[in-house]
Amino acid sequence: MGRGLGAFGKTVGTQALPQVDSTNLRLKEWAREGRIRPPYLLAADSQTAGRGRLGRCFVSPPGTGVYFSLLAAPPQSADCGKITVLAAAAVCRAIEETTGLRPRIKWVNDLFLRGRKVCGILAEGLAQGVVVGIGINIKTPEGGFPESAGVAGALDVETDRFYLAGLAARHILSGLENLDDPAIIDDYRARMPLIGKTVGYTENGAHKTAQVTGVADDGGLCVLGPDGRHVLRTGEVTLGSEAFLGL
Ligand code: BTN
């Protein structure tokens, strides 16, 4: 496991397991039962029931990626949107530092490399704190990703997976110490190349297209469409081929 999860300058509970149902589910259950307290990092080599946003599953086969969740205690005032923004930029930075690769963020918190999704992030709030779950595809599975994984791809690089997880968690924890620092959103904007691109989204059941004009300070996506300016705060956007070129 190399340098492993112990990449911390402060005390963080850690555990690495060969397989779990879902690292998010485990941490939420353990936190509710009072078995763990934040900060706590659980990483797994595979998941049998990896969960994604919008009720999707996250394909998590053994030996190909790292699936991890961080239980953290953010400041009282913190909203999940800002934590999501912090996590996306923090994981990007950790990947860059450990592999030299430069994934880009597709709003709100998918990481893409060479036009393929290499990382997904699912942040969930609970009474005991927030669970930030991150799945990074390191290698393409033998035979490729199943169709259910959509546009999934992998970093396809040799790296110490568990060290990468620990470093990403450390970046998130240090960002949480000053979530109002404008450097966090600036870092996110610099890694999110959709500005000026046309995206699709669904609002009240209607499909719309609009041009991205920026990222609001709270992480919302600012768009300009035929019916004016909007700030998108939930859901996801679809991209045309031109927008994909930047990812
Ligand atoms: C998405 O792409 O929609 C988010 C995917 C989040 C996947 C990670 S893997 C570790 C953690 N445990 C889960 O069950 N989900 C997250």
PDB file of N, CA, C and O in Angstrom, residues 160-200:
ATOM      1  N   ASP A 160       0.284   5.504  -6.410  1.00  0.00           N
ATOM      2  CA  ASP A 160      -0.090   4.904  -5.135  1.00  0.00           C
ATOM      3  C   ASP A 160      -1.510   5.384  -4.814  1.00  0.00           C
ATOM      4  O   ASP A 160      -1.714   6.515  -4.374  1.00  0.00           O
ATOM      5  N   ARG A 161      -2.495   4.524  -5.067  1.00  0.00           N
ATOM      6  CA  ARG A 161      -3.910   4.915  -4.976  1.00  0.00           C
ATOM      7  C   ARG A 161      -4.280   5.439  -3.599  1.00  0.00           C
ATOM      8  O   ARG A 161      -5.028   6.399  -3.451  1.00  0.00           O
ATOM      9  N   PHE A 162      -3.750   4.760  -2.573  1.00  0.00           N
ATOM     10  CA  PHE A 162      -4.179   5.133  -1.231  1.00  0.00           C
ATOM     11  C   PHE A 162      -3.477   6.411  -0.760  1.00  0.00           C
ATOM     12  O   PHE A 162      -4.032   7.172   0.018  1.00  0.00           O
ATOM     13  N   TYR A 163      -2.296   6.635  -1.280  1.00  0.00           N
ATOM     14  CA  TYR A 163      -1.643   7.922  -0.987  1.00  0.00           C
ATOM     15  C   TYR A 163      -2.428   9.059  -1.638  1.00  0.00           C
ATOM     16  O   TYR A 163      -2.667  10.108  -1.029  1.00  0.00           O
ATOM     17  N   LEU A 164      -2.850   8.833  -2.877  1.00  0.00           N
ATOM     18  CA  LEU A 164      -3.655   9.842  -3.590  1.00  0.00           C
ATOM     19  C   LEU A 164      -4.927  10.173  -2.799  1.00  0.00           C
ATOM     20  O   LEU A 164      -5.288  11.342  -2.632  1.00  0.00           O
ATOM     21  N   ALA A 165      -5.585   9.128  -2.290  1.00  0.00           N
ATOM     22  CA  ALA A 165      -6.809   9.346  -1.493  1.00  0.00           C
ATOM     23  C   ALA A 165      -6.495  10.176  -0.252  1.00  0.00           C
ATOM     24  O   ALA A 165      -7.216  11.136   0.080  1.00  0.00           O
ATOM     25  N   GLY A 166      -5.411   9.843   0.431  1.00  0.00           N
ATOM     26  CA  GLY A 166      -5.033  10.568   1.648  1.00  0.00           C
ATOM     27  C   GLY A 166      -4.711  12.026   1.358  1.00  0.00           C
ATOM     28  O   GLY A 166      -5.097  12.925   2.110  1.00  0.00           O
ATOM     29  N   LEU A 167      -4.030  12.253   0.241  1.00  0.00           N
ATOM     30  CA  LEU A 167      -3.652  13.624  -0.109  1.00  0.00           C
ATOM     31  C   LEU A 167      -4.893  14.454  -0.447  1.00  0.00           C
ATOM     32  O   LEU A 167      -5.032  15.605  -0.014  1.00  0.00           O
ATOM     33  N   ALA A 168      -5.817  13.861  -1.203  1.00  0.00           N
ATOM     34  CA  ALA A 168      -7.059  14.563  -1.547  1.00  0.00           C
ATOM     35  C   ALA A 168      -7.823  14.917  -0.266  1.00  0.00           C
ATOM     36  O   ALA A 168      -8.305  16.044  -0.102  1.00  0.00           O
ATOM     37  N   ALA A 169      -7.902  13.965   0.655  1.00  0.00           N
ATOM     38  CA  ALA A 169      -8.617  14.210   1.914  1.00  0.00           C
ATOM     39  C   ALA A 169      -7.938  15.324   2.702  1.00  0.00           C
ATOM     40  O   ALA A 169      -8.600  16.191   3.289  1.00  0.00           O
ATOM     41  N   ARG A 170      -6.609  15.333   2.679  1.00  0.00           N
ATOM     42  CA  ARG A 170      -5.892  16.379   3.415  1.00  0.00           C
ATOM     43  C   ARG A 170      -6.190  17.759   2.820  1.00  0.00           C
ATOM     44  O   ARG A 170      -6.402  18.731   3.542  1.00  0.00           O
ATOM     45  N   HIS A 171      -6.228  17.835   1.484  1.00  0.00           N
ATOM     46  CA  HIS A 171      -6.547  19.118   0.845  1.00  0.00           C
ATOM     47  C   HIS A 171      -7.972  19.570   1.212  1.00  0.00           C
ATOM     48  O   HIS A 171      -8.223  20.755   1.425  1.00  0.00           O
ATOM     49  N   ILE A 172      -8.899  18.622   1.264  1.00  0.00           N
ATOM     50  CA  ILE A 172     -10.282  18.987   1.616  1.00  0.00           C
ATOM     51  C   ILE A 172     -10.323  19.506   3.055  1.00  0.00           C
ATOM     52  O   ILE A 172     -10.913  20.551   3.342  1.00  0.00           O
ATOM     53  N   LEU A 173      -9.671  18.777   3.948  1.00  0.00           N
ATOM     54  CA  LEU A 173      -9.697  19.196   5.361  1.00  0.00           C
ATOM     55  C   LEU A 173      -9.066  20.570   5.539  1.00  0.00           C
ATOM     56  O   LEU A 173      -9.577  21.399   6.301  1.00  0.00           O
ATOM     57  N   SER A 174      -7.981  20.837   4.821  1.00  0.00           N
ATOM     58  CA  SER A 174      -7.369  22.150   5.030  1.00  0.00           C
ATOM     59  C   SER A 174      -8.241  23.247   4.430  1.00  0.00           C
ATOM     60  O   SER A 174      -8.344  24.339   4.980  1.00  0.00           O
ATOM     61  N   GLY A 175      -8.939  22.972   3.320  1.00  0.00           N
ATOM     62  CA  GLY A 175      -9.865  23.953   2.758  1.00  0.00           C
ATOM     63  C   GLY A 175     -11.040  24.228   3.689  1.00  0.00           C
ATOM     64  O   GLY A 175     -11.523  25.363   3.781  1.00  0.00           O
ATOM     65  N   LEU A 176     -11.495  23.199   4.392  1.00  0.00           N
ATOM     66  CA  LEU A 176     -12.640  23.373   5.301  1.00  0.00           C
ATOM     67  C   LEU A 176     -12.307  24.311   6.462  1.00  0.00           C
ATOM     68  O   LEU A 176     -13.207  24.880   7.083  1.00  0.00           O
ATOM     69  N   GLU A 177     -11.020  24.449   6.736  1.00  0.00           N
ATOM     70  CA  GLU A 177     -10.639  25.341   7.841  1.00  0.00           C
ATOM     71  C   GLU A 177     -10.942  26.797   7.516  1.00  0.00           C
ATOM     72  O   GLU A 177     -11.074  27.624   8.408  1.00  0.00           O
ATOM     73  N   ASN A 178     -10.999  27.128   6.217  1.00  0.00           N
ATOM     74  CA  ASN A 178     -11.333  28.508   5.830  1.00  0.00           C
ATOM     75  C   ASN A 178     -12.130  28.483   4.529  1.00  0.00           C
ATOM     76  O   ASN A 178     -11.649  28.876   3.465  1.00  0.00           O
ATOM     77  N   LEU A 179     -13.354  28.009   4.666  1.00  0.00           N
ATOM     78  CA  LEU A 179     -14.205  27.790   3.483  1.00  0.00           C
ATOM     79  C   LEU A 179     -14.574  29.097   2.785  1.00  0.00           C
ATOM     80  O   LEU A 179     -14.986  29.089   1.625  1.00  0.00           O
ATOM     81  N   ASP A 180     -14.440  30.223   3.491  1.00  0.00           N
ATOM     82  CA  ASP A 180     -14.771  31.511   2.875  1.00  0.00           C
ATOM     83  C   ASP A 180     -13.600  32.114   2.101  1.00  0.00           C
ATOM     84  O   ASP A 180     -13.736  33.196   1.511  1.00  0.00           O
ATOM     85  N   ASP A 181     -12.481  31.426   2.096  1.00  0.00           N
ATOM     86  CA  ASP A 181     -11.322  31.951   1.371  1.00  0.00           C
ATOM     87  C   ASP A 181     -11.654  32.008  -0.130  1.00  0.00           C
ATOM     88  O   ASP A 181     -11.959  30.978  -0.745  1.00  0.00           O
ATOM     89  N   PRO A 182     -11.613  33.207  -0.737  1.00  0.00           N
ATOM     90  CA  PRO A 182     -11.958  33.312  -2.164  1.00  0.00           C
ATOM     91  C   PRO A 182     -11.034  32.497  -3.064  1.00  0.00           C
ATOM     92  O   PRO A 182     -11.382  32.187  -4.213  1.00  0.00           O
ATOM     93  N   ALA A 183      -9.865  32.099  -2.546  1.00  0.00           N
ATOM     94  CA  ALA A 183      -8.940  31.292  -3.355  1.00  0.00           C
ATOM     95  C   ALA A 183      -9.576  29.946  -3.736  1.00  0.00           C
ATOM     96  O   ALA A 183      -9.234  29.358  -4.761  1.00  0.00           O
ATOM     97  N   ILE A 184     -10.532  29.461  -2.913  1.00  0.00           N
ATOM     98  CA  ILE A 184     -11.148  28.150  -3.190  1.00  0.00           C
ATOM     99  C   ILE A 184     -11.962  28.222  -4.474  1.00  0.00           C
ATOM    100  O   ILE A 184     -11.807  27.389  -5.376  1.00  0.00           O
ATOM    101  N   ILE A 185     -12.804  29.226  -4.576  1.00  0.00           N
ATOM    102  CA  ILE A 185     -13.654  29.329  -5.769  1.00  0.00           C
ATOM    103  C   ILE A 185     -12.811  29.734  -6.982  1.00  0.00           C
ATOM    104  O   ILE A 185     -13.059  29.297  -8.107  1.00  0.00           O
ATOM    105  N   ASP A 186     -11.786  30.518  -6.763  1.00  0.00           N
ATOM    106  CA  ASP A 186     -10.907  30.893  -7.881  1.00  0.00           C
ATOM    107  C   ASP A 186     -10.183  29.664  -8.429  1.00  0.00           C
ATOM    108  O   ASP A 186     -10.038  29.496  -9.644  1.00  0.00           O
ATOM    109  N   ASP A 187      -9.735  28.799  -7.523  1.00  0.00           N
ATOM    110  CA  ASP A 187      -9.065  27.561  -7.933  1.00  0.00           C
ATOM    111  C   ASP A 187     -10.035  26.699  -8.744  1.00  0.00           C
ATOM    112  O   ASP A 187      -9.688  26.156  -9.793  1.00  0.00           O
ATOM    113  N   TYR A 188     -11.300  26.609  -8.272  1.00  0.00           N
ATOM    114  CA  TYR A 188     -12.329  25.836  -8.983  1.00  0.00           C
ATOM    115  C   TYR A 188     -12.539  26.413 -10.384  1.00  0.00           C
ATOM    116  O   TYR A 188     -12.558  25.678 -11.375  1.00  0.00           O
ATOM    117  N   ARG A 189     -12.700  27.740 -10.470  1.00  0.00           N
ATOM    118  CA  ARG A 189     -12.962  28.377 -11.775  1.00  0.00           C
ATOM    119  C   ARG A 189     -11.822  28.076 -12.758  1.00  0.00           C
ATOM    120  O   ARG A 189     -12.054  27.824 -13.933  1.00  0.00           O
ATOM    121  N   ALA A 190     -10.603  28.089 -12.248  1.00  0.00           N
ATOM    122  CA  ALA A 190      -9.444  27.879 -13.125  1.00  0.00           C
ATOM    123  C   ALA A 190      -9.396  26.457 -13.672  1.00  0.00           C
ATOM    124  O   ALA A 190      -8.764  26.198 -14.694  1.00  0.00           O
ATOM    125  N   ARG A 191     -10.069  25.531 -12.992  1.00  0.00           N
ATOM    126  CA  ARG A 191     -10.032  24.121 -13.413  1.00  0.00           C
ATOM    127  C   ARG A 191     -11.311  23.713 -14.131  1.00  0.00           C
ATOM    128  O   ARG A 191     -11.515  22.543 -14.432  1.00  0.00           O
ATOM    129  N   MET A 192     -12.227  24.672 -14.377  1.00  0.00           N
ATOM    130  CA  MET A 192     -13.554  24.360 -14.915  1.00  0.00           C
ATOM    131  C   MET A 192     -13.722  25.098 -16.252  1.00  0.00           C
ATOM    132  O   MET A 192     -14.105  26.262 -16.282  1.00  0.00           O
ATOM    133  N   PRO A 193     -13.427  24.410 -17.382  1.00  0.00           N
ATOM    134  CA  PRO A 193     -13.284  25.126 -18.654  1.00  0.00           C
ATOM    135  C   PRO A 193     -14.584  25.300 -19.450  1.00  0.00           C
ATOM    136  O   PRO A 193     -14.536  25.351 -20.670  1.00  0.00           O
ATOM    137  N   LEU A 194     -15.732  25.413 -18.778  1.00  0.00           N
ATOM    138  CA  LEU A 194     -16.992  25.498 -19.539  1.00  0.00           C
ATOM    139  C   LEU A 194     -17.415  26.931 -19.856  1.00  0.00           C
ATOM    140  O   LEU A 194     -18.401  27.135 -20.568  1.00  0.00           O
ATOM    141  N   ILE A 195     -16.678  27.910 -19.351  1.00  0.00           N
ATOM    142  CA  ILE A 195     -17.124  29.301 -19.566  1.00  0.00           C
ATOM    143  C   ILE A 195     -17.080  29.649 -21.055  1.00  0.00           C
ATOM    144  O   ILE A 195     -16.112  29.351 -21.753  1.00  0.00           O
ATOM    145  N   GLY A 196     -18.213  30.208 -21.544  1.00  0.00           N
ATOM    146  CA  GLY A 196     -18.334  30.528 -22.975  1.00  0.00           C
ATOM    147  C   GLY A 196     -18.928  29.382 -23.784  1.00  0.00           C
ATOM    148  O   GLY A 196     -19.292  29.556 -24.946  1.00  0.00           O
ATOM    149  N   LYS A 197     -19.047  28.188 -23.168  1.00  0.00           N
ATOM    150  CA  LYS A 197     -19.557  27.024 -23.903  1.00  0.00           C
ATOM    151  C   LYS A 197     -21.081  26.911 -23.758  1.00  0.00           C
ATOM    152  O   LYS A 197     -21.672  27.429 -22.812  1.00  0.00           O
ATOM    153  N   THR A 198     -21.693  26.201 -24.712  1.00  0.00           N
ATOM    154  CA  THR A 198     -23.136  25.979 -24.659  1.00  0.00           C
ATOM    155  C   THR A 198     -23.407  24.656 -23.937  1.00  0.00           C
ATOM    156  O   THR A 198     -22.770  23.646 -24.233  1.00  0.00           O
ATOM    157  N   VAL A 199     -24.332  24.712 -22.992  1.00  0.00           N
ATOM    158  CA  VAL A 199     -24.690  23.503 -22.238  1.00  0.00           C
ATOM    159  C   VAL A 199     -26.202  23.318 -22.275  1.00  0.00           C
ATOM    160  O   VAL A 199     -26.951  24.258 -22.534  1.00  0.00           O
ATOM    161  N   GLY A 200     -26.621  22.088 -22.023  1.00  0.00           N
ATOM    162  CA  GLY A 200     -28.042  21.791 -21.914  1.00  0.00           C
ATOM    163  C   GLY A 200     -28.395  21.495 -20.469  1.00  0.00           C
ATOM    164  O   GLY A 200     -27.555  21.005 -19.708  1.00  0.00           O
TER     165      GLY A 200
END
